[in-house]
Structure formats: C-alpha cells, structure tokens
Short mmCIF file of C-alpha atoms in Angstrom, two decimals:
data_model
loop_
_atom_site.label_atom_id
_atom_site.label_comp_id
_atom_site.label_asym_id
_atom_site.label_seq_id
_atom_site.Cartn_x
_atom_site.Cartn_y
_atom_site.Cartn_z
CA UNK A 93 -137.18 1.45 93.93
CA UNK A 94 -138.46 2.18 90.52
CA UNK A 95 -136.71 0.62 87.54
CA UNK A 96 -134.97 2.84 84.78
CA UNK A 97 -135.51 1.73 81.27
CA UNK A 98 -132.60 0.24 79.26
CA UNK A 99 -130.83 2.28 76.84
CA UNK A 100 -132.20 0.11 74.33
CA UNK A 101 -135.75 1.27 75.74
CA UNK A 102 -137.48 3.09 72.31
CA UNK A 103 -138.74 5.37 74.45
CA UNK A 104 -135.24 6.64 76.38
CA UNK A 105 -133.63 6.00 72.71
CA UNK A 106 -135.71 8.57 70.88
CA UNK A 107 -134.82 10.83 74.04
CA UNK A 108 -130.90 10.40 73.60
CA UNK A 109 -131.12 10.40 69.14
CA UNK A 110 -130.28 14.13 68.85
CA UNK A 111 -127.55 13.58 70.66
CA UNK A 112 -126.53 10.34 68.97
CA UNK A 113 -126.81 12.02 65.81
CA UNK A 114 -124.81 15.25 66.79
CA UNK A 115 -121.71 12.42 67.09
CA UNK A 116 -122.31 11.33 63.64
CA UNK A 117 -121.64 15.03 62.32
CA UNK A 118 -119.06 15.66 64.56
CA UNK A 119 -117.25 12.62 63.51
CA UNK A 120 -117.71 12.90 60.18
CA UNK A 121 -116.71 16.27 60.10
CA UNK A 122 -113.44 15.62 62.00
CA UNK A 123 -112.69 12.72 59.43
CA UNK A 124 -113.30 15.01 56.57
CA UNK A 125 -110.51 17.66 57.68
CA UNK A 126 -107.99 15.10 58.76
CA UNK A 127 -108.35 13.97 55.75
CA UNK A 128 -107.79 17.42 54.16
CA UNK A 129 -104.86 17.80 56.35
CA UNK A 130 -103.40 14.88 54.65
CA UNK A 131 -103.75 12.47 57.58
CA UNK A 132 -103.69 8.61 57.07
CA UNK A 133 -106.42 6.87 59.90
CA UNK A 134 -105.12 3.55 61.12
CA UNK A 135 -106.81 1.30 63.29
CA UNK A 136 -103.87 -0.37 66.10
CA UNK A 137 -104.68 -3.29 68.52
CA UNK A 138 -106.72 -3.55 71.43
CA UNK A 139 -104.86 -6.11 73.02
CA UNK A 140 -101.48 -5.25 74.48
CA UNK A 141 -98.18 -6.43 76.50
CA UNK A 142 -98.90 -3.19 78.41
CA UNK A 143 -101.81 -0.79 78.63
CA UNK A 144 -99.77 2.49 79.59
CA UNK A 145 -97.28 2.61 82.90
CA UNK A 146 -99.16 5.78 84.67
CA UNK A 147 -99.26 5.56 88.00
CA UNK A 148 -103.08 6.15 88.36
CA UNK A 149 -104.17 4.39 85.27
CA UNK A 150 -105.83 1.15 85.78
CA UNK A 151 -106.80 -1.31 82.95
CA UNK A 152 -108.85 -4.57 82.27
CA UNK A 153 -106.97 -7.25 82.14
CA UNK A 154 -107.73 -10.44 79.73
CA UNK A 155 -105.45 -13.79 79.14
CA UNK A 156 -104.78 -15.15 74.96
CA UNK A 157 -104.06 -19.34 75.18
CA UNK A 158 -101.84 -20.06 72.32
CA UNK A 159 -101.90 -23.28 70.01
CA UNK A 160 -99.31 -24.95 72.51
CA UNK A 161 -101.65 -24.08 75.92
CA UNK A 162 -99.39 -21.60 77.27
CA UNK A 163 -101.38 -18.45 78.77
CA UNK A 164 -100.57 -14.83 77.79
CA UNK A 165 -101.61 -11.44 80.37
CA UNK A 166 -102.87 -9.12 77.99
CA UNK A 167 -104.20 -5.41 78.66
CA UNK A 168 -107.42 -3.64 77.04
CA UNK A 169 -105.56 -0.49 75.74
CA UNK A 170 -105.91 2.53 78.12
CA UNK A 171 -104.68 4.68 74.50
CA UNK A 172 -103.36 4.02 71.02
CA UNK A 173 -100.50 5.98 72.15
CA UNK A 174 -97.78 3.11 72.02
CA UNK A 175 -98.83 1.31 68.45
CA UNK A 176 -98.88 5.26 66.94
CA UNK A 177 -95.54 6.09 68.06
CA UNK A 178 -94.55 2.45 66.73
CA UNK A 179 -96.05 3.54 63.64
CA UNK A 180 -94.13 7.00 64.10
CA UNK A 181 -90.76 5.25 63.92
CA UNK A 182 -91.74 2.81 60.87
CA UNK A 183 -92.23 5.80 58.71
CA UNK A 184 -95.96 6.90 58.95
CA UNK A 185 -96.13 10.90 58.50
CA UNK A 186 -99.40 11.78 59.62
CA UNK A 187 -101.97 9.86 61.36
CA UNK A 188 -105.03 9.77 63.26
CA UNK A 189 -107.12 7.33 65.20
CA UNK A 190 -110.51 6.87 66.65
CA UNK A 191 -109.66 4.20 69.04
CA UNK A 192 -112.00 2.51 71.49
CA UNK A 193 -110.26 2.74 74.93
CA UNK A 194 -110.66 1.12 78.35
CA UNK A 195 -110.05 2.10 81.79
CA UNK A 196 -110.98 0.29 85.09
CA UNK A 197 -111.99 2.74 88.56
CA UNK A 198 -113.63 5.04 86.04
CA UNK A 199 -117.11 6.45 86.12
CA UNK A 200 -119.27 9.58 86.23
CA UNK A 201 -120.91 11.99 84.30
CA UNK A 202 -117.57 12.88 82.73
CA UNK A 203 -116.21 8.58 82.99
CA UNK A 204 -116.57 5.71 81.39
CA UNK A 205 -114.73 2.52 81.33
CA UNK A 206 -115.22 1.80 77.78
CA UNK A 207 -114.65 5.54 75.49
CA UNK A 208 -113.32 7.06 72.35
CA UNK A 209 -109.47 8.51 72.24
CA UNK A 210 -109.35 10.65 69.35
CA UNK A 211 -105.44 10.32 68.85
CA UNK A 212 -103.31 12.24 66.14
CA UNK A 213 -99.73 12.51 65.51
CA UNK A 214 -97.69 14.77 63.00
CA UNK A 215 -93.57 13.71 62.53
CA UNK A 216 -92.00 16.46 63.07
CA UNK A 217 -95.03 18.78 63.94
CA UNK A 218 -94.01 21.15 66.96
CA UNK A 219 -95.75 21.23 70.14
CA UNK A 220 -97.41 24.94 68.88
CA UNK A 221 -98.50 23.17 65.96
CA UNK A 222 -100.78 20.17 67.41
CA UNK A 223 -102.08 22.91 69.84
CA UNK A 224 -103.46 24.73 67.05
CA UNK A 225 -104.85 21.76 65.43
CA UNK A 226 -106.51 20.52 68.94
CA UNK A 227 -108.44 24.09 68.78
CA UNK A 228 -109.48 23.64 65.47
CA UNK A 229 -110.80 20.16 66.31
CA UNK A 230 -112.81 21.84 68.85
CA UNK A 231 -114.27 24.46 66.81
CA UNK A 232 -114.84 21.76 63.87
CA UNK A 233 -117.12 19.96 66.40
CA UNK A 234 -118.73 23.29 67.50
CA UNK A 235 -119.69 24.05 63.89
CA UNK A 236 -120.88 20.83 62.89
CA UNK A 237 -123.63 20.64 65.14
CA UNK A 238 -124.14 25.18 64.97
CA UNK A 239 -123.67 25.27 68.78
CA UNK A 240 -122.79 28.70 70.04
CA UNK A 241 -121.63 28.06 73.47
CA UNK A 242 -120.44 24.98 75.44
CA UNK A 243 -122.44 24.83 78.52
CA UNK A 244 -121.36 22.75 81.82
CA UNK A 245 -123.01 23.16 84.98
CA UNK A 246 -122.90 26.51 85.40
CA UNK A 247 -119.91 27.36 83.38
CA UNK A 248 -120.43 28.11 79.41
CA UNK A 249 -117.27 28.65 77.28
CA UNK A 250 -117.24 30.31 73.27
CA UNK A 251 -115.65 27.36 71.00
CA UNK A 252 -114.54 29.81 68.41
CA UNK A 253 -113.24 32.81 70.57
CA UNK A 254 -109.56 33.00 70.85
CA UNK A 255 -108.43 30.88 73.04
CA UNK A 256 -106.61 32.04 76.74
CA UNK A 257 -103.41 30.62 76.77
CA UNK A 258 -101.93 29.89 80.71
CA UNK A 259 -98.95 28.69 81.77
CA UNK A 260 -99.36 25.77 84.96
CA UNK A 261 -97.09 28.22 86.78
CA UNK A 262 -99.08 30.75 86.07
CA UNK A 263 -102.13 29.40 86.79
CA UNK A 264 -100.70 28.36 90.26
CA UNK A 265 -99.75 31.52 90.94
CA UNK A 266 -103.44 33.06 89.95
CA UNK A 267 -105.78 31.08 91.40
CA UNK A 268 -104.11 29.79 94.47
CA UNK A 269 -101.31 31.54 95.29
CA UNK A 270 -98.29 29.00 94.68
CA UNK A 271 -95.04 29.92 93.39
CA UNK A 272 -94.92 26.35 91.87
CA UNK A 273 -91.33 26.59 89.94
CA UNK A 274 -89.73 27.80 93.23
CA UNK A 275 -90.51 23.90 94.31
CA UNK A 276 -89.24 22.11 91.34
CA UNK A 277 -85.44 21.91 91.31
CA UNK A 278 -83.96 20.63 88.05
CA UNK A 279 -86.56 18.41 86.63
CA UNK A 280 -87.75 17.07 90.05
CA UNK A 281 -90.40 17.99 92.60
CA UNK A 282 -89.08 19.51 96.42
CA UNK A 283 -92.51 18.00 98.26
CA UNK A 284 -91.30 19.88 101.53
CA UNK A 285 -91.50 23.29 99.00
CA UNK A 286 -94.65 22.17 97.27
CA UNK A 287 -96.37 21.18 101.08
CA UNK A 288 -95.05 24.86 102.54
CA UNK A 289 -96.93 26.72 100.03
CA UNK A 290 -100.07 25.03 99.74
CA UNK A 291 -100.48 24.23 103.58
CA UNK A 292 -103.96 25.99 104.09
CA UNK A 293 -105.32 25.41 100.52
CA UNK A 294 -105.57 21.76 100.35
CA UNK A 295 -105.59 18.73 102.94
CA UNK A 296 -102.06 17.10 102.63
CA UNK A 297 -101.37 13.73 103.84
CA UNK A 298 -98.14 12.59 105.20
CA UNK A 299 -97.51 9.89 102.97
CA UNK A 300 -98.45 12.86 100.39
CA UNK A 301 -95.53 12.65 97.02
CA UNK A 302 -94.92 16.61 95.55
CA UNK A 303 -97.34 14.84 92.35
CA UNK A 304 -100.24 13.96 95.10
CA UNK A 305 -100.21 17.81 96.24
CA UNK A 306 -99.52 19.09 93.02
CA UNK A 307 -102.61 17.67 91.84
CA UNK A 308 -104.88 18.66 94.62
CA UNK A 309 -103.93 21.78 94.03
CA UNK A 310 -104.27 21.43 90.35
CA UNK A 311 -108.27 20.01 90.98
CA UNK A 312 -109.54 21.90 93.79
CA UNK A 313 -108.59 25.32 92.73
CA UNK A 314 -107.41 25.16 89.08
CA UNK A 315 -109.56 23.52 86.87
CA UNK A 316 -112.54 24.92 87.93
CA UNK A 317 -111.41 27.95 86.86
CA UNK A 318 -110.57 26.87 83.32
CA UNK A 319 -112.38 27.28 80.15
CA UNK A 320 -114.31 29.84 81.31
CA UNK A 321 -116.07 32.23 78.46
CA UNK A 322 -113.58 30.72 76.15
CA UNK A 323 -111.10 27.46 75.71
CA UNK A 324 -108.03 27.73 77.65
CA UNK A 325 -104.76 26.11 77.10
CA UNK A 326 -102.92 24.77 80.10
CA UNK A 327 -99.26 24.79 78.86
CA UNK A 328 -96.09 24.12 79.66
CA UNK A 329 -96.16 21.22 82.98
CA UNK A 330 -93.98 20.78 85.76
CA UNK A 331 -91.39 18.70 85.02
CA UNK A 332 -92.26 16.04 87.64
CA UNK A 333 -95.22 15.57 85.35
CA UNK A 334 -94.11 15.42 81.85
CA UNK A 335 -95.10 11.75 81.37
CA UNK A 336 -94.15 11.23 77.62
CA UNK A 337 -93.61 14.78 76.80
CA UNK A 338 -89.61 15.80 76.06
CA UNK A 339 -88.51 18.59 78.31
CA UNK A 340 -88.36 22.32 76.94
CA UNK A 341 -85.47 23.39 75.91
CA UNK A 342 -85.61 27.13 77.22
CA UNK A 343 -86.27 26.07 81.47
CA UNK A 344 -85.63 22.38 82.03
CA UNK A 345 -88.18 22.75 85.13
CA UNK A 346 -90.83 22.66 82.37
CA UNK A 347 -92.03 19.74 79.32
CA UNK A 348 -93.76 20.44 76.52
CA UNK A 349 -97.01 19.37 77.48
CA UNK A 350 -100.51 20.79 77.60
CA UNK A 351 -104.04 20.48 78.47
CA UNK A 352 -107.30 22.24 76.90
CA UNK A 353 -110.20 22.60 78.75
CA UNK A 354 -113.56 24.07 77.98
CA UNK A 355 -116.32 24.79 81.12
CA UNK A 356 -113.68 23.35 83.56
CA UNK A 357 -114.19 20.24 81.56
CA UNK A 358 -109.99 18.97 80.46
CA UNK A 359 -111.25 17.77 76.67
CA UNK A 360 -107.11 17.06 75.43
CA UNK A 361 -104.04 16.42 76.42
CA UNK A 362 -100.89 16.78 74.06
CA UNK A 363 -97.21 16.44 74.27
CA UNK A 364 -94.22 17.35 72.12
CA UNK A 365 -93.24 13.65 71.99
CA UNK A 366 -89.98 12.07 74.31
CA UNK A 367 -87.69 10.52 71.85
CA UNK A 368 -85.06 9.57 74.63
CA UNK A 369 -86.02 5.86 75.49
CA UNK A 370 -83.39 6.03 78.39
CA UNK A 371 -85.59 8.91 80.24
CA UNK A 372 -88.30 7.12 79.37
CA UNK A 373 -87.59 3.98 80.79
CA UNK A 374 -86.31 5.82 83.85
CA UNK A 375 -89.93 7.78 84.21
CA UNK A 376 -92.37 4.49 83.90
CA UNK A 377 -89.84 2.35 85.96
CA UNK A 378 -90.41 5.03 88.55
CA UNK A 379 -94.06 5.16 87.80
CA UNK A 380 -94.50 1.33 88.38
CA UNK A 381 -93.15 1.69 91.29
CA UNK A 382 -94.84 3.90 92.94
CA UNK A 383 -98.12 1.80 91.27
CA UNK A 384 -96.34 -1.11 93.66
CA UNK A 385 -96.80 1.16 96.87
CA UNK A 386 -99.82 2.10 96.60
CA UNK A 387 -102.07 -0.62 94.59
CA UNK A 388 -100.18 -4.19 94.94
CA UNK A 389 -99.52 -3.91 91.24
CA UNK A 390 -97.31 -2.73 88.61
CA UNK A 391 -97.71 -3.45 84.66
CA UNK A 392 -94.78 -4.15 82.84
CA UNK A 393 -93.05 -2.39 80.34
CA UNK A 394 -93.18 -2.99 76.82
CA UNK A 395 -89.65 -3.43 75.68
CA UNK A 396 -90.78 -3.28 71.81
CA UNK A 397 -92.44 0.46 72.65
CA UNK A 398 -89.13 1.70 74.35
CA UNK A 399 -87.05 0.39 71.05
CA UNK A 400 -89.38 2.18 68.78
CA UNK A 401 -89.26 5.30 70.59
CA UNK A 402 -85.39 5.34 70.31
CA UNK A 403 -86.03 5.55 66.22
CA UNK A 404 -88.87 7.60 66.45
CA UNK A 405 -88.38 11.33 64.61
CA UNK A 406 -89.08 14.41 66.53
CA UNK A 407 -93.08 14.83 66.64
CA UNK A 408 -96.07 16.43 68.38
CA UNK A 409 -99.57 14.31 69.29
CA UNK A 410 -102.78 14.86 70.82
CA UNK A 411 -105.26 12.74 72.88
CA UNK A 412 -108.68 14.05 72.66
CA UNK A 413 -111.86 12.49 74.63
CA UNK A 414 -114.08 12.75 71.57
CA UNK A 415 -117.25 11.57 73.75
CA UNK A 416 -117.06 14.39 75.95
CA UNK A 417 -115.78 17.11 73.18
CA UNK A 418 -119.54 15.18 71.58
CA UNK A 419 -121.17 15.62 74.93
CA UNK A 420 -120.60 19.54 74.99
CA UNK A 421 -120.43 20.60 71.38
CA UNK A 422 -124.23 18.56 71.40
CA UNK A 423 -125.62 20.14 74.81
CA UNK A 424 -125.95 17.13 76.91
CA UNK A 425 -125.57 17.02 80.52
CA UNK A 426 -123.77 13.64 80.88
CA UNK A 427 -121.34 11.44 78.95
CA UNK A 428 -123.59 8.49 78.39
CA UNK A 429 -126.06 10.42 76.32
CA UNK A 430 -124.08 10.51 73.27
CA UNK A 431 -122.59 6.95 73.44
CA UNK A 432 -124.44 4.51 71.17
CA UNK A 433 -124.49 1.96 73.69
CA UNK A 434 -123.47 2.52 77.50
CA UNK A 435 -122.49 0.11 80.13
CA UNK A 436 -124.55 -2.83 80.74
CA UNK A 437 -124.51 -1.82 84.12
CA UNK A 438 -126.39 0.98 83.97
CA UNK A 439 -129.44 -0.64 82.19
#
C-alpha cells in the first residue's frame, strides 16, 4: 500500500495553501464585522466539569491532580456554549468566540474530532435577529474569498440569494410526507404516531425513541434536500428536540430553534436561549439517561451552568462550524483541506 505524504509534506502543503489562506480572509473578515457590530471576543476554558449533556455527543476525557493528589474528571469542551451563557448572566452584552472544540466518534469529510465553533451571543437579541446575523456570516465568508456559488457534491447553493426559509413541519410534510405536529402532543413526542407515518420511508427499530425516527427521517430524506440553489433556514423544531432552545410562545409543540444549511451541508445551529433552569435540568437529566441506555455512560451536570442560566437575560446565540462554512466558501472538497494542521492520524 503506497504511503500518503504528511500534511506537513511541502509538496501536499503548497497543494492545500489556497485553501489555508481563504481561512485567513474569512476569519479576518468575520472578526472585522463582529467587531463593527459591537461584539466583545472572549476566549472561555477548554477544560470542563461537563462537556455538554446531549445524548449523542461524546467527548475526550482528561484527569487535573491537584496540589493535595486528589484526581479531577475533566471534559475537552464539545462547545463554548456553557462559559458564554455564564458570561451572559455576569453582564456581558455581546460576544463572540472562535473556540477550538472536541468531539470523540467523529470523522469524515464533513468531521473532525478537533474543529472550530464559531459561537456568538446577543442579550436580549431575538431568535429572528441571530438568524439574520448567521446569513450575513455566511455571505461575509462568501465575499471574502469572491466565491459565487457553494459547491458540494453535486449540489451548489448562491451565498447571497435570499435565503428559503422552511419550517421542520413543513419540510416533513414536503419531502416525505409526514404530518410531524400531528405526533407531538404538548411538548412531547407520540413514537407510535411518529412510527405510523414514516413506516415505509425509513427502517425503524423496535427499541426505536420518536427522536431516533425523527431523525432518520430528518437525514435520509430532509437534508439532502436543503440548501439547494440558495441557503435555507430550518426553523422552528419539534419540541422533543429543543435542547437549549425556550419553547415558542405561539404553539408550545414548537422551540425556537433553527438550522442553516447550504448544499445539504447543516453549517449553524441557533436557539432563542432557555432561561428556565428547572426545564433545563429536567431535559439533560433525561438526556443522560437515555446516554446510560444506550452507551454505559452519562456525564454529569454542571450545577454552576444550571445557576447561571437561572440569572441569565432573555437572548439569542448561534453555533457555526467555521471549518466547514471555510471549506465551502474556499471550494474544497473535504474538511481537512482548510485546517492548518489535521489529525495525526491521518499523516
């Protein structure tokens, strides 16, 4: 078997520079207008008493030894999420961070285990209005490297046409057929409703939750459809899958939370923030354990996160993947051409 080059290789360096250097304008041109949007960029911890309680999200795990020998579990951050909204209820306004994040199980073209979350809150900014500022991101990007279209196998997608906006609901109901609301009752999921109406469109397994099928559903016949000619924004998620997104007020089956996606390609997810830190304890206990049931493991919950979110005001935020917005506003065909330095393992 022939050997591939390291990155570090001059020869498969020069190949992946253009690339490389469309990050440094894209970066720098994102810092420049949160900047101009009077945005303050902090730089939170790595380390952490918990990395995120998701039920699919795994993270590296590391031990601190303190001056009296006792050992400490520790996380690599899956997001900045929790420090931000700590900084949220101290009094910060405005803020943004390029944070270095880590996930275990994850790697691809569109994966990595070690990545950039471009993360940005506004206190008191609606859920409409960090939309509109995750689709000027996304043209910002476009422009600073004079890119006309995003282009992902197959698919292309305009950056600067007007954006589709799609309900999940309505997307369910478009492109496979699903009345999905009729299977959400209050703010939880009927999986005998969900199973009924997409028996014949995906393979469900009996120890299938309504989140398992809703999410076969969502990547076998949804997101391949998005972002196609032009961005589209996913709005307005089942309630069973708000995570840390408050509820809407106008159809409690529904949060405030939405995806963007260019080329079938999800590039954001963003959330008009959960300030209720009794729901929220009640969604990652439930999380964790479902975690239990499935991988042997739970992570706990950081007590110090669910106090802050009880003072935190009213706000919107965003989490961007900047390395693949990078990877498609620079025309490469694979994530790890516009990191500086990918995995070891791949040398």
């Amino acid at each position: 078997m022939e050997r591939i080059s390291p990155w570090w290789d001059q020869a498969r360096h020069a190949d992946r520079k253009p690339f490389l250097n469309a990050r440094t304008a894209v970066t720098r041109a994102l810092r420049a207008w949160f900047d101009a949007q009077g945005f303050v960029e902090v730089e939170t911890g790595v380390l952490q008493v918990s990395p995120g309680n998701e039920t699919h999200l795994h993270a590296p795990r590391t031990a601190l030894t303190t001056a009296a020998g006792d050992h400490l579990t520790r996380y690599l951050r899956t997001s900045p999420e929790f420090a931000c909204k700590k900084l949220l209820a101290a009094g910060e306004q405005k803020m943004v961070e390029f944070a270095r994040v880590f996930r275990d199980r994850e790697r691809g073209v569109l994966h990595l285990p070690e990545f950039t979350m471009l993360e940005w809150y506004r206190a008191g900014g609606s859920y409409e209005v960090v939309m509109a500022d995750c689709i000027a991101v996304i043209a910002i990007a476009a422009r600073a490297t004079g890119i006309a279209r995003f282009s992902f196998r197959g698919r292309q997608a305009d950056p600067l046409a007007e954006p589709e906006r799609l309900t999940v609901a309505a997307a369910f109901n478009r492109f496979a057929g699903i009345d999905l609301l009729d299977t959400v009752v209050g703010r939880e999921g009927d999986r005998a409703a969900l199973a009924k109406a997409a028996r014949g469109r995906v393979r469900i397994a009996d120890d299938d939750n309504w989140s398992d099928i809703f999410s076969k559903v969502l990547v076998e016949h949804i997101e391949p459809r998005l972002g196609q000619d032009r961005l589209t924004v996913l709005s307005d998620y089942p309630a069973p899958e708000a995570a840390l997104a408050r509820i809407s007020p106008s159809d409690s089956r529904v949060a405030e939370r939405f995806e963007v996606y260019a080329c079938g390609v999800e590039l954001a997810n963003g959330f008009g923030e959960l300030t209720d830190a009794a729901e929220q304890r009640i969604r990652f206990t439930q999380a964790m354990d479902d975690k239990q049931s499935r991988y042997g493991e739970r992570y706990p919950l950081d007590e110090d996160f669910l106090a802050a979110v009880a003072r935190m005001p009213e706000a919107g935020g965003v989490a961007l993947g900047l390395d693949r917005l990078v990877m498609l506003a620079s025309g490469a065909s694979k994530i790890d051409q516009v990191v500086w330095t990918p995995p070891a393992e791949d040398a």
